Amino acid sequence: MIQAQRVSKIYTRSGARVRALADVDLTVERGDFLIIHGSSGSGKTTLLLTLGGMLRPTSGAVLFQGTDIYSLTTGKRAEYRRRHLGFMFQKFFLVPYLTASDNIRFPLVLRGTPAGSQERVREVAERLRIDQRLNHLPAQLSVGEQQRVAMARAIVAGPDVILADEPTGNLDRENRGILAQFLRDENRRGRTVVVVTHDDDLIRLGNRNIQLVAGRLDGPRGDDRES
Amino acid sequence: MFFRVLISQARYKWVVTLLVGLAMTCLVTLYVYLNNTAEFANRSMQLVMKNMGHNLLIFPDRADLQDLYLCRDSQVRFADEVTRQMSDSLALSSRYYVSVLQERVGVDGGKVLLTGIEPVARKDETREKGNMIQPLADGQARLGSEAARLLQKQVGDSVDIRGTEFRVVEVLPPKATIDDCRMYVNLRQCQQLIDAAGQINYILAFLCLHRGTLEESLESQEAELAARFPGFRQISRMDVAQGRSLARTTTQKSLHSLLALVAVVTVMVIAVAGLQEVHDRRHETGILLAMGVSHFYLVGLYLVKILAIAALAAIAGFLLGSTLAVQLTSSFLVVQTRAVEFVWSHLPVAMMLTATVALVAQIVPVAKLLTLDPNAILTEQ
């Protein structure tokens, strides 16, 4: 579904060149629950953003269903993200002036499917147990509720792939469990999930784990499967 | 959803929204107040000039001004038809012409300046305004104060000049000019009395400000007179009006400099607020870009919001500026032609002004927005 072919990424910061990714080859198949882990600065987030069409690699290609996404125009790449991907980040990045309901609904509006969007928002919110908090602003929600809103936003439009960067990083045990179970459920429903995490509970959920060390895949290649 | 986002944004950062709105409202208020005041001050100036009476003296180039001023027998005469031709020439800025014929005549042992007058209005003027010279019918006379004193006449008395009797219909207040010694009569009768049929010595005219400022009107009048009536020239008799006009122009320029300064400050306030907003909303921008929102949509949010604030500020500023003008200007205009009122034509101009200021001020913030790196934002930990 998504293929990274010899992807390298070099940042230039304060005149110094930092290699974040080095010749990474990775294939993500439909229905995968792929865990990317590694120490801080190993290039996990860079790889996630590169797969998500957010960060152009210095060399190599990223293919989605056979199309090199970085050969697309900026607009087409935005459309690729809008139609196929759902993003989650450790910091949630909720729009602070929109209610939880509007935050969740935003991707549906972007896709031009506002009809029935309220029902869809409520359905997802009920699954994440935030249906009583839909009219609240993010600042009025607990951290766990905010992350669940972010999760609802990521999956509400039915993306093919969920890309999550440390989705449970700021959460307590209970909320980590809710999020992990939700991701597991989405994966069982056929959704492809790619997660960058240090969370052992999440790592155990993946059907594939890869580790990055200094920008390189360590151990099994991306096409190996653990189970 | 676009407008819900827009309104929610504005409400969420309501202090910034208010600050930006107030800055633009102040600008528009000042703009509307200045222009409204200028418009009515200009009308006031027109009326002041009209009250000062005819302000141009037009005469042949060949005329000796000493002869004319001293009313000597040798003063030059020309055809009174010229006045009609001038009044028909709408290219001239002057209007309310008066043909004047003058000669010293002896009356009851004394001497007065017998002055024949005939007001000639332009085609596009419907009635005499201000302190213009009014026509006299056959047999009527208007006496200057000194002439009345000399002849010991008052309104209702008769004066005999060379066998023709005139009834005094008005005695003018003293002005400390030679006009105090005049006895005004109808031009035709005057021409008959001094045997100068169809002749006059000079033309009085009133220069109007319809061509712009006093200086612009004078310049236009001189150019048109030279082009259309070669052989004639004019002297302006409005040094007081010119002084007043100069003072007003200076004040206007100072106030418009202030307006420009306020405009610059407003642009800076909006630009700084915009930059701060782009910075504050960088996380939101990052996630929206990740979700597939286009830069066009994001820029649209900023621009539509600022234009909406600009429109509201234009309306508020127009109402405030106009109200201030109505309340304040009326109190210091020396002469009012009519009550100071809302000038609705200022509203679309105010809209354009705020829209321009808002868009100019958004150039830097929008450029900043377009160069934001969403990856750097989303990987901030």
Coordinates of C-alpha atoms in Angstrom, one line a residue:
Chain A
M1 CA 0.0 0.0 0.0
I2 CA 2.8 2.4 1.0
Q3 CA 6.3 1.8 -0.1
A4 CA 9.4 3.7 1.0
Q5 CA 12.2 3.1 -1.5
R6 CA 15.7 3.9 -0.4
V7 CA 14.4 7.0 1.5
S8 CA 17.0 9.3 2.9
K9 CA 16.4 12.6 4.7
I10 CA 19.1 15.1 5.5
Y11 CA 18.4 18.2 7.5
T12 CA 20.7 21.2 7.5
R13 CA 20.6 22.9 10.8
S14 CA 22.9 25.8 11.7
G15 CA 25.1 24.8 8.8
A16 CA 25.5 21.2 10.0
R17 CA 24.0 18.3 8.0
V18 CA 22.0 15.8 10.1
R19 CA 21.1 12.5 8.5
A20 CA 17.6 11.7 9.9
L21 CA 16.9 8.7 7.5
A22 CA 19.4 6.6 5.6
D23 CA 18.3 4.5 2.7
V24 CA 15.1 3.2 4.4
D25 CA 13.2 0.5 2.5
L26 CA 9.8 -0.2 3.9
T27 CA 6.5 -1.7 2.7
V28 CA 3.3 -1.1 4.6
E29 CA 0.6 -3.5 3.5
R30 CA -3.1 -2.9 3.7
G31 CA -4.3 -4.0 7.2
D32 CA -0.9 -3.7 8.8
F33 CA -0.5 -2.5 12.4
L34 CA 3.0 -1.3 12.1
I35 CA 4.9 -0.1 15.1
I36 CA 8.0 2.1 14.6
H37 CA 10.1 2.4 17.6
G38 CA 13.6 3.5 18.5
S39 CA 15.4 6.0 20.7
S40 CA 14.9 9.7 20.5
G41 CA 16.4 11.3 17.4
S42 CA 16.4 8.0 15.5
G43 CA 14.2 9.4 12.8
K44 CA 10.9 7.8 13.7
T45 CA 8.8 11.0 13.3
T46 CA 10.7 11.9 10.1
L47 CA 9.8 8.5 8.6
L48 CA 6.1 8.9 9.7
L49 CA 5.9 12.4 8.1
T50 CA 7.7 11.2 5.0
L51 CA 5.2 8.4 4.6
G52 CA 2.4 10.9 5.2
G53 CA 3.4 13.1 2.3
M54 CA 4.3 15.9 4.7
L55 CA 8.1 15.8 4.4
R56 CA 9.9 15.4 1.1
P57 CA 12.8 13.0 1.3
T58 CA 16.2 14.2 0.2
S59 CA 16.5 11.1 -1.9
G60 CA 14.4 8.0 -2.6
A61 CA 10.6 7.7 -3.2
V62 CA 7.4 7.1 -1.4
L63 CA 4.8 5.2 -3.3
F64 CA 1.1 5.1 -2.4
Q65 CA -0.7 2.4 -4.4
G66 CA 2.1 2.7 -7.0
T67 CA 2.1 6.5 -7.3
D68 CA 5.2 8.5 -6.1
I69 CA 3.4 10.9 -3.8
Y70 CA 6.3 13.4 -4.0
S71 CA 5.9 13.6 -7.8
L72 CA 2.5 15.1 -7.2
T73 CA 1.8 18.8 -6.9
T74 CA 1.3 20.3 -3.5
G75 CA -2.4 20.4 -4.0
K76 CA -2.6 16.8 -5.1
R77 CA -0.5 15.7 -2.2
A78 CA -2.9 17.6 0.2
E79 CA -5.7 15.8 -1.5
Y80 CA -3.8 12.5 -0.9
R81 CA -3.6 13.3 2.8
R82 CA -7.3 14.4 2.9
R83 CA -8.6 11.3 1.2
H84 CA -6.4 8.5 2.5
L85 CA -4.7 9.5 5.8
G86 CA -5.6 10.3 9.3
F87 CA -2.9 11.9 11.5
M88 CA -2.5 11.8 15.3
F89 CA 0.2 13.5 17.3
Q90 CA 1.4 13.4 20.8
K91 CA 0.4 17.1 21.2
F92 CA -3.1 16.5 19.8
F93 CA -3.1 19.9 17.9
L94 CA -6.8 20.4 18.3
V95 CA -8.1 23.7 17.0
P96 CA -8.6 25.5 20.2
Y97 CA -11.6 27.7 19.3
L98 CA -13.7 24.9 17.8
T99 CA -15.8 22.5 19.9
A100 CA -14.8 18.9 20.2
S101 CA -17.7 18.2 17.7
D102 CA -16.4 20.7 15.1
N103 CA -12.8 19.4 15.6
I104 CA -13.9 15.9 14.8
R105 CA -16.1 17.0 11.9
F106 CA -13.4 19.0 10.2
P107 CA -12.0 16.2 8.0
L108 CA -15.5 15.3 6.8
V109 CA -16.1 18.9 5.7
L110 CA -12.7 18.9 4.0
R111 CA -13.7 15.8 2.1
G112 CA -17.0 17.6 1.1
T113 CA -19.2 15.1 3.0
P114 CA -21.0 17.3 5.5
A115 CA -24.3 15.4 5.0
G116 CA -24.7 12.9 7.8
S117 CA -21.5 14.2 9.4
Q118 CA -23.2 14.9 12.7
E119 CA -24.3 11.2 13.0
R120 CA -20.8 10.0 12.1
V121 CA -19.2 12.3 14.6
R122 CA -21.6 11.1 17.3
E123 CA -21.0 7.5 16.4
V124 CA -17.2 7.8 16.7
A125 CA -17.5 9.9 19.8
E126 CA -19.6 7.2 21.5
R127 CA -17.0 4.6 20.7
L128 CA -14.3 6.8 22.3
R129 CA -16.6 7.7 25.2
I130 CA -16.5 11.4 24.6
D131 CA -20.1 11.9 23.3
Q132 CA -21.0 13.8 26.4
R133 CA -18.2 16.3 25.8
L134 CA -18.9 17.2 22.1
N135 CA -19.9 20.8 22.8
H136 CA -16.9 21.6 24.9
L137 CA -13.8 23.5 23.8
P138 CA -10.5 21.6 23.9
A139 CA -9.4 23.7 26.9
Q140 CA -12.4 22.4 28.8
L141 CA -11.4 18.8 28.3
S142 CA -9.0 16.6 30.2
V143 CA -5.8 15.5 28.5
G144 CA -7.2 12.0 27.9
E145 CA -10.4 13.5 26.4
Q146 CA -8.4 15.8 24.2
Q147 CA -6.4 12.8 22.8
R148 CA -9.6 10.9 22.2
V149 CA -11.0 13.9 20.3
A150 CA -7.8 13.9 18.2
M151 CA -8.2 10.2 17.6
A152 CA -11.8 10.7 16.6
R153 CA -10.7 13.4 14.2
A154 CA -8.1 11.1 12.7
I155 CA -10.5 8.3 11.9
V156 CA -13.9 10.0 11.4
A157 CA -13.5 10.4 7.6
G158 CA -12.6 6.7 7.3
P159 CA -9.0 7.0 6.1
D160 CA -7.2 4.1 4.6
V161 CA -4.2 4.7 6.9
I162 CA -3.9 6.1 10.4
L163 CA -0.5 7.6 11.1
A164 CA 0.1 8.2 14.8
D165 CA 3.1 9.8 16.5
E166 CA 3.4 8.9 20.2
P167 CA -0.4 8.9 20.5
T168 CA -0.3 7.7 24.1
G169 CA 2.7 9.7 25.2
N170 CA 0.9 12.1 27.5
L171 CA -1.8 9.8 28.8
D172 CA -2.5 8.0 32.0
R173 CA -2.8 4.2 32.0
E174 CA -6.6 4.2 31.6
N175 CA -6.6 6.5 28.6
R176 CA -3.6 4.7 27.1
G177 CA -5.7 1.5 27.3
I178 CA -8.7 3.1 25.6
L179 CA -6.6 4.5 22.8
A180 CA -4.7 1.3 22.3
Q181 CA -7.9 -0.7 22.2
F182 CA -9.4 1.7 19.7
L183 CA -6.5 1.5 17.4
R184 CA -6.6 -2.3 17.6
D185 CA -10.4 -2.2 16.8
E186 CA -9.8 0.1 13.8
N187 CA -7.1 -2.2 12.6
R188 CA -9.4 -5.2 12.9
R189 CA -11.9 -3.3 10.8
G190 CA -9.4 -3.2 8.0
R191 CA -7.7 0.1 8.7
T192 CA -3.9 0.3 8.2
V193 CA -2.2 1.7 11.3
V194 CA 1.3 3.0 11.5
V195 CA 2.4 4.1 15.0
V196 CA 5.5 5.7 16.3
T197 CA 5.7 4.9 20.0
H198 CA 7.7 4.0 23.1
D199 CA 4.6 2.5 24.8
D200 CA 5.1 -1.2 25.4
D201 CA 1.4 -1.8 25.5
L202 CA 1.1 -0.4 22.0
I203 CA 4.2 -2.1 20.8
R204 CA 2.6 -5.4 21.8
L205 CA -0.4 -4.7 19.6
G206 CA 1.5 -4.3 16.4
N207 CA 1.6 -7.2 13.9
R208 CA 4.9 -5.7 12.7
N209 CA 7.5 -3.9 14.6
I210 CA 10.5 -2.1 13.1
Q211 CA 13.2 -0.3 15.0
L212 CA 15.1 2.7 13.7
V213 CA 18.7 3.3 14.8
A214 CA 20.3 6.5 13.7
G215 CA 18.0 6.7 10.7
R216 CA 18.5 3.1 9.6
L217 CA 16.2 0.2 9.9
D218 CA 17.6 -2.2 12.5
G219 CA 16.9 -5.9 12.2
P220 CA 14.1 -7.2 10.1
R221 CA 13.3 -5.3 6.9
G222 CA 10.0 -3.7 6.4
D223 CA 8.6 -6.7 4.5
D224 CA 9.2 -9.2 7.3
R225 CA 6.3 -10.1 9.5
E226 CA 6.3 -11.1 13.1
S227 CA 2.9 -12.7 13.1
Chain B
M1 CA -17.9 25.4 8.3
F2 CA -15.6 28.1 6.8
F3 CA -17.6 30.9 8.3
R4 CA -18.1 29.0 11.6
V5 CA -14.3 28.7 11.8
L6 CA -14.0 32.3 10.9
I7 CA -16.4 33.5 13.6
S8 CA -15.0 31.1 16.2
Q9 CA -11.4 32.4 15.5
A10 CA -12.5 36.0 15.9
R11 CA -14.3 35.2 19.1
Y12 CA -11.5 33.1 20.5
K13 CA -8.9 35.9 20.1
W14 CA -11.5 38.6 20.7
V15 CA -9.0 41.1 22.3
V16 CA -6.9 41.0 19.1
T17 CA -10.0 41.2 16.9
L18 CA -11.1 44.2 18.9
L19 CA -7.7 45.9 18.8
V20 CA -7.5 45.5 15.0
G21 CA -11.1 46.6 14.6
L22 CA -10.5 49.6 16.8
A23 CA -7.4 50.6 14.9
M24 CA -9.2 50.6 11.7
T25 CA -12.3 52.3 13.2
C26 CA -10.0 55.2 14.4
L27 CA -8.5 55.5 11.0
V28 CA -11.9 55.7 9.3
T29 CA -13.3 58.0 12.0
L30 CA -10.5 60.5 11.4
Y31 CA -10.8 60.1 7.6
V32 CA -14.6 60.7 7.6
Y33 CA -14.4 63.5 10.1
L34 CA -11.7 65.3 8.2
N35 CA -13.4 64.9 4.9
N36 CA -16.9 65.8 6.2
T37 CA -15.5 68.8 7.9
A38 CA -13.5 69.9 4.9
E39 CA -16.6 69.6 2.7
F40 CA -18.7 71.8 4.9
A41 CA -15.8 74.2 5.6
N42 CA -15.5 74.6 1.9
R43 CA -19.1 75.4 1.6
S44 CA -18.7 77.8 4.5
M45 CA -15.8 79.4 2.6
Q46 CA -18.0 79.8 -0.5
L47 CA -20.6 81.6 1.5
V48 CA -18.0 83.8 3.2
M49 CA -16.8 84.8 -0.2
K50 CA -20.3 85.5 -1.4
N51 CA -20.9 87.7 1.6
M52 CA -17.7 89.6 0.7
G53 CA -19.3 90.4 -2.6
H54 CA -17.8 90.7 -6.1
N55 CA -14.2 89.8 -5.9
L56 CA -12.9 90.3 -9.4
L57 CA -12.3 93.5 -11.4
I58 CA -12.2 92.8 -15.2
F59 CA -11.1 95.6 -17.5
P60 CA -9.3 96.1 -20.9
D61 CA -5.5 95.7 -20.9
R62 CA -5.2 99.2 -22.3
A63 CA -7.0 100.8 -19.3
D64 CA -5.0 103.1 -17.1
L65 CA -5.8 101.9 -13.6
Q66 CA -5.2 105.4 -12.1
D67 CA -7.9 106.7 -14.4
L68 CA -10.1 103.9 -13.4
Y69 CA -9.6 104.1 -9.7
L70 CA -9.7 107.9 -9.6
C71 CA -12.7 107.9 -12.0
R72 CA -11.0 110.4 -14.3
D73 CA -12.7 111.6 -17.5
S74 CA -10.0 109.9 -19.5
Q75 CA -10.8 106.4 -18.3
V76 CA -11.2 103.8 -21.0
R77 CA -14.7 102.5 -22.0
F78 CA -15.6 99.4 -23.9
A79 CA -18.8 97.7 -25.1
D80 CA -21.2 96.4 -22.5
E81 CA -21.8 93.4 -24.8
V82 CA -18.6 91.9 -23.4
T83 CA -20.3 91.2 -20.0
R84 CA -23.0 89.2 -21.8
Q85 CA -20.3 87.3 -23.7
M86 CA -18.5 86.5 -20.4
S87 CA -21.7 85.4 -18.7
D88 CA -22.3 83.0 -21.7
S89 CA -18.9 81.5 -21.4
L90 CA -19.3 78.7 -18.9
A91 CA -15.6 77.9 -19.0
L92 CA -14.9 80.9 -16.8
S93 CA -15.0 80.2 -13.1
S94 CA -16.5 83.6 -12.4
R95 CA -20.2 84.3 -12.2
Y96 CA -22.6 87.1 -11.2
Y97 CA -21.2 89.7 -13.5
V98 CA -22.0 93.4 -13.2
S99 CA -21.4 95.9 -15.9
V100 CA -20.2 99.2 -14.4
L101 CA -20.1 102.7 -16.0
Q102 CA -18.9 105.5 -13.7
E103 CA -18.5 109.3 -14.0
R104 CA -18.2 112.2 -11.6
V105 CA -21.3 114.3 -11.8
G106 CA -22.3 117.4 -9.9
V107 CA -25.5 117.2 -7.9
D108 CA -27.0 120.0 -5.8
G109 CA -23.6 121.7 -5.5
G110 CA -21.8 118.6 -4.6
K111 CA -20.1 115.8 -6.6
V112 CA -20.9 112.1 -6.5
L113 CA -19.8 109.1 -8.6
L114 CA -22.7 108.4 -10.8
T115 CA -22.4 104.6 -11.2
G116 CA -24.6 102.7 -13.7
I117 CA -24.9 99.0 -12.9
E118 CA -26.4 96.0 -14.6
P119 CA -26.1 92.6 -13.0
V120 CA -25.8 89.8 -15.6
A121 CA -26.1 86.2 -14.3
R122 CA -24.8 83.2 -16.0
K123 CA -27.2 80.9 -17.7
D124 CA -26.6 78.2 -15.0
E125 CA -27.3 80.5 -12.1
T126 CA -30.9 80.8 -11.1
R127 CA -30.7 83.6 -8.5
E128 CA -28.4 86.0 -6.9
K129 CA -26.8 84.8 -3.7
G130 CA -24.8 86.3 -0.9
N131 CA -23.9 90.0 -0.9
M132 CA -24.1 90.5 -4.7
I133 CA -25.0 93.8 -6.2
Q134 CA -28.8 93.8 -6.8
P135 CA -30.3 95.4 -10.0
L136 CA -32.0 98.8 -9.9
A137 CA -35.1 99.7 -11.9
D138 CA -35.4 102.9 -13.9
G139 CA -35.7 105.9 -11.6
Q140 CA -34.3 104.1 -8.6
A141 CA -31.0 105.1 -6.9
R142 CA -28.9 103.5 -4.2
L143 CA -26.6 105.8 -2.3
G144 CA -23.3 105.2 -0.7
S145 CA -23.1 106.5 2.8
E146 CA -20.9 109.5 2.0
A147 CA -23.0 110.4 -1.1
A148 CA -26.1 110.3 1.1
R149 CA -24.4 112.5 3.7
L150 CA -23.3 115.0 1.0
L151 CA -26.7 115.2 -0.6
Q152 CA -28.5 115.0 2.7
K153 CA -30.7 112.3 1.3
Q154 CA -32.3 109.3 2.8
V155 CA -34.5 106.5 1.6
G156 CA -37.6 107.8 -0.1
D157 CA -36.1 111.2 -1.1
S158 CA -35.6 112.2 -4.7
V159 CA -32.4 113.2 -6.4
D160 CA -32.3 115.1 -9.7
I161 CA -29.5 114.5 -12.0
R162 CA -29.3 116.4 -15.3
G163 CA -33.1 116.7 -15.4
T164 CA -33.8 113.0 -14.5
E165 CA -35.3 112.3 -11.2
F166 CA -34.3 109.3 -9.1
R167 CA -35.9 108.0 -5.9
V168 CA -33.5 106.8 -3.2
V169 CA -34.4 103.1 -2.4
E170 CA -31.4 102.3 -0.3
V171 CA -28.5 103.9 1.6
L172 CA -25.5 101.6 2.0
P173 CA -23.5 101.4 5.2
P174 CA -20.0 103.0 5.1
K175 CA -17.2 100.8 3.9
A176 CA -14.3 103.2 3.9
T177 CA -13.8 102.8 0.1
I178 CA -14.7 105.0 -2.8
D179 CA -18.0 103.1 -3.0
D180 CA -19.2 105.3 -0.1
C181 CA -19.2 108.2 -2.7
R182 CA -21.3 106.4 -5.3
M183 CA -24.8 106.9 -6.5
Y184 CA -25.9 103.7 -8.2
V185 CA -28.5 103.8 -10.9
N186 CA -29.7 101.6 -13.7
L187 CA -26.9 101.2 -16.4
R188 CA -29.2 102.2 -19.3
Q189 CA -30.2 105.5 -17.6
C190 CA -26.6 106.2 -16.7
Q191 CA -25.5 105.6 -20.3
Q192 CA -28.1 108.1 -21.5
L193 CA -27.2 110.7 -18.8
I194 CA -23.5 110.7 -19.6
D195 CA -23.9 110.0 -23.3
A196 CA -22.2 106.7 -23.4
A197 CA -24.7 104.4 -25.0
G198 CA -23.6 100.7 -24.9
Q199 CA -20.4 101.6 -23.0
I200 CA -19.0 100.5 -19.7
N201 CA -15.7 101.0 -17.8
Y202 CA -15.2 97.7 -16.1
I203 CA -16.9 94.5 -15.1
L204 CA -17.3 93.2 -11.5
A205 CA -17.4 89.5 -11.2
F206 CA -17.7 86.9 -8.5
L207 CA -15.1 84.1 -8.6
C208 CA -16.7 80.9 -7.3
L209 CA -14.8 78.0 -5.8
H210 CA -16.5 75.4 -7.9
R211 CA -13.1 74.6 -9.6
G212 CA -11.5 73.6 -6.3
T213 CA -9.4 75.7 -4.0
L214 CA -9.2 79.4 -4.3
E215 CA -5.8 79.3 -5.9
E216 CA -7.0 76.7 -8.4
S217 CA -10.1 78.7 -9.2
L218 CA -8.1 81.8 -9.8
E219 CA -5.5 80.1 -12.0
S220 CA -8.3 78.5 -14.1
Q221 CA -10.1 81.9 -14.4
E222 CA -6.9 83.7 -15.5
A223 CA -6.1 81.0 -18.1
E224 CA -9.7 81.0 -19.5
L225 CA -9.9 84.7 -19.6
A226 CA -6.7 85.0 -21.5
A227 CA -7.8 82.3 -23.9
R228 CA -11.3 83.5 -24.6
F229 CA -11.1 87.3 -24.0
P230 CA -7.7 88.4 -25.1
G231 CA -7.3 92.1 -24.4
F232 CA -8.8 91.8 -21.0
R233 CA -7.3 91.2 -17.6
Q234 CA -8.5 90.8 -14.1
I235 CA -7.5 91.8 -10.6
S236 CA -8.5 89.8 -7.6
R237 CA -10.0 91.8 -4.7
M238 CA -10.0 89.0 -2.2
D239 CA -6.9 89.2 -0.2
V240 CA -8.9 88.5 3.0
A241 CA -10.4 85.4 1.4
Q242 CA -7.1 84.3 0.1
G243 CA -5.6 84.5 3.6
R244 CA -8.4 82.6 5.1
S245 CA -8.1 80.0 2.3
L246 CA -4.4 79.6 2.9
A247 CA -5.0 79.1 6.6
R248 CA -7.6 76.5 5.9
T249 CA -5.4 74.7 3.3
T250 CA -2.5 74.6 5.8
T251 CA -4.8 73.1 8.5
Q252 CA -6.1 70.6 6.1
K253 CA -2.6 69.5 5.0
S254 CA -1.6 69.1 8.7
L255 CA -4.6 67.0 9.4
H256 CA -4.1 64.9 6.3
S257 CA -0.5 64.3 7.4
L258 CA -1.9 63.1 10.7
L259 CA -4.3 60.9 8.8
A260 CA -1.4 59.4 6.9
L261 CA 0.4 58.8 10.2
V262 CA -2.6 57.1 11.7
A263 CA -2.8 54.9 8.6
V264 CA 0.8 53.8 8.9
V265 CA 0.3 53.1 12.6
T266 CA -2.9 51.1 11.8
V267 CA -1.1 49.1 9.2
M268 CA 1.7 48.3 11.7
V269 CA -0.9 47.3 14.4
I270 CA -2.6 45.0 12.1
A271 CA 0.6 43.6 10.7
V272 CA 2.0 42.9 14.2
A273 CA -1.3 41.4 15.4
G274 CA -1.3 39.3 12.2
L275 CA 2.2 38.0 12.7
Q276 CA 1.5 37.2 16.3
E277 CA -1.7 35.4 15.3
V278 CA 0.2 33.3 12.7
H279 CA 2.7 32.4 15.4
D280 CA 0.1 31.6 17.9
R281 CA -1.9 29.4 15.5
R282 CA 1.1 27.6 14.1
H283 CA 0.1 24.3 15.7
E284 CA -3.4 24.6 14.2
T285 CA -1.9 25.5 10.8
G286 CA 0.4 22.4 11.0
I287 CA -2.4 20.0 11.8
L288 CA -4.7 21.5 9.2
L289 CA -2.0 21.2 6.5
A290 CA -1.5 17.6 7.6
M291 CA -5.2 17.0 7.3
G292 CA -5.0 18.2 3.7
V293 CA -6.2 21.8 4.1
S294 CA -4.7 23.9 1.3
H295 CA -2.7 27.0 1.8
F296 CA -5.4 28.8 -0.2
Y297 CA -8.0 27.9 2.5
L298 CA -5.7 29.0 5.3
V299 CA -4.9 32.3 3.6
G300 CA -8.6 32.7 2.8
L301 CA -9.4 32.4 6.5
Y302 CA -7.0 35.2 7.4
L303 CA -8.1 37.5 4.5
V304 CA -11.8 37.0 4.8
K305 CA -11.6 37.6 8.5
I306 CA -9.6 40.8 8.2
L307 CA -11.8 42.1 5.4
A308 CA -14.9 41.4 7.5
I309 CA -13.4 43.3 10.4
A310 CA -12.4 46.1 7.9
A311 CA -16.0 46.3 6.7
L312 CA -17.4 46.5 10.2
A313 CA -14.7 49.1 11.1
A314 CA -15.6 51.1 8.0
I315 CA -19.3 51.3 9.0
A316 CA -18.5 52.0 12.7
G317 CA -15.8 54.6 11.7
F318 CA -18.2 56.2 9.2
L319 CA -21.0 56.5 11.8
L320 CA -18.6 57.8 14.5
G321 CA -16.8 60.2 12.2
S322 CA -20.0 61.6 10.7
T323 CA -21.5 62.0 14.2
L324 CA -18.5 63.8 15.4
A325 CA -18.6 66.1 12.4
V326 CA -22.3 66.8 12.9
Q327 CA -21.8 67.5 16.6
L328 CA -18.5 69.4 16.5
T329 CA -18.1 71.0 13.1
S330 CA -21.3 72.9 13.3
S331 CA -20.0 74.6 16.5
F332 CA -17.0 76.1 14.9
L333 CA -17.9 76.9 11.3
V334 CA -18.1 80.7 11.1
V335 CA -20.7 80.7 8.4
Q336 CA -22.9 77.7 7.6
T337 CA -24.6 77.3 4.2
R338 CA -26.6 74.4 5.6
A339 CA -26.5 72.0 8.5
V340 CA -23.5 69.6 8.6
E341 CA -24.8 66.1 7.9
F342 CA -23.8 62.6 7.1
V343 CA -22.2 62.4 3.7
W344 CA -23.0 58.9 2.5
S345 CA -20.7 59.0 -0.4
H346 CA -17.9 58.7 2.2
L347 CA -19.0 55.2 3.2
P348 CA -17.8 53.3 0.1
V349 CA -14.5 55.3 0.2
A350 CA -14.1 54.3 3.8
M351 CA -14.8 50.7 2.9
M352 CA -12.1 50.9 0.2
L353 CA -9.7 52.6 2.6
T354 CA -10.0 49.9 5.4
A355 CA -9.9 47.1 2.8
T356 CA -6.7 48.5 1.3
V357 CA -5.1 49.1 4.8
A358 CA -6.1 45.6 5.9
L359 CA -4.8 43.8 2.8
V360 CA -1.5 45.8 2.8
A361 CA -1.1 45.0 6.5
Q362 CA -1.7 41.3 5.8
I363 CA 1.1 41.0 3.2
V364 CA 3.8 40.1 5.8
P365 CA 1.7 37.8 8.0
V366 CA 0.4 35.9 4.9
A367 CA 4.0 35.6 3.6
K368 CA 4.9 34.2 7.1
L369 CA 2.0 31.8 7.0
L370 CA 3.0 30.5 3.6
T371 CA 6.6 29.8 4.7
L372 CA 5.6 28.0 7.9
D373 CA 7.1 24.5 8.0
P374 CA 4.3 22.2 9.2
N375 CA 6.9 19.5 9.9
A376 CA 8.9 21.6 12.3
I377 CA 5.6 22.5 14.0
L378 CA 4.3 19.0 14.3
T379 CA 7.5 17.6 15.6
E380 CA 7.8 20.2 18.3
Q381 CA 7.9 18.1 21.5

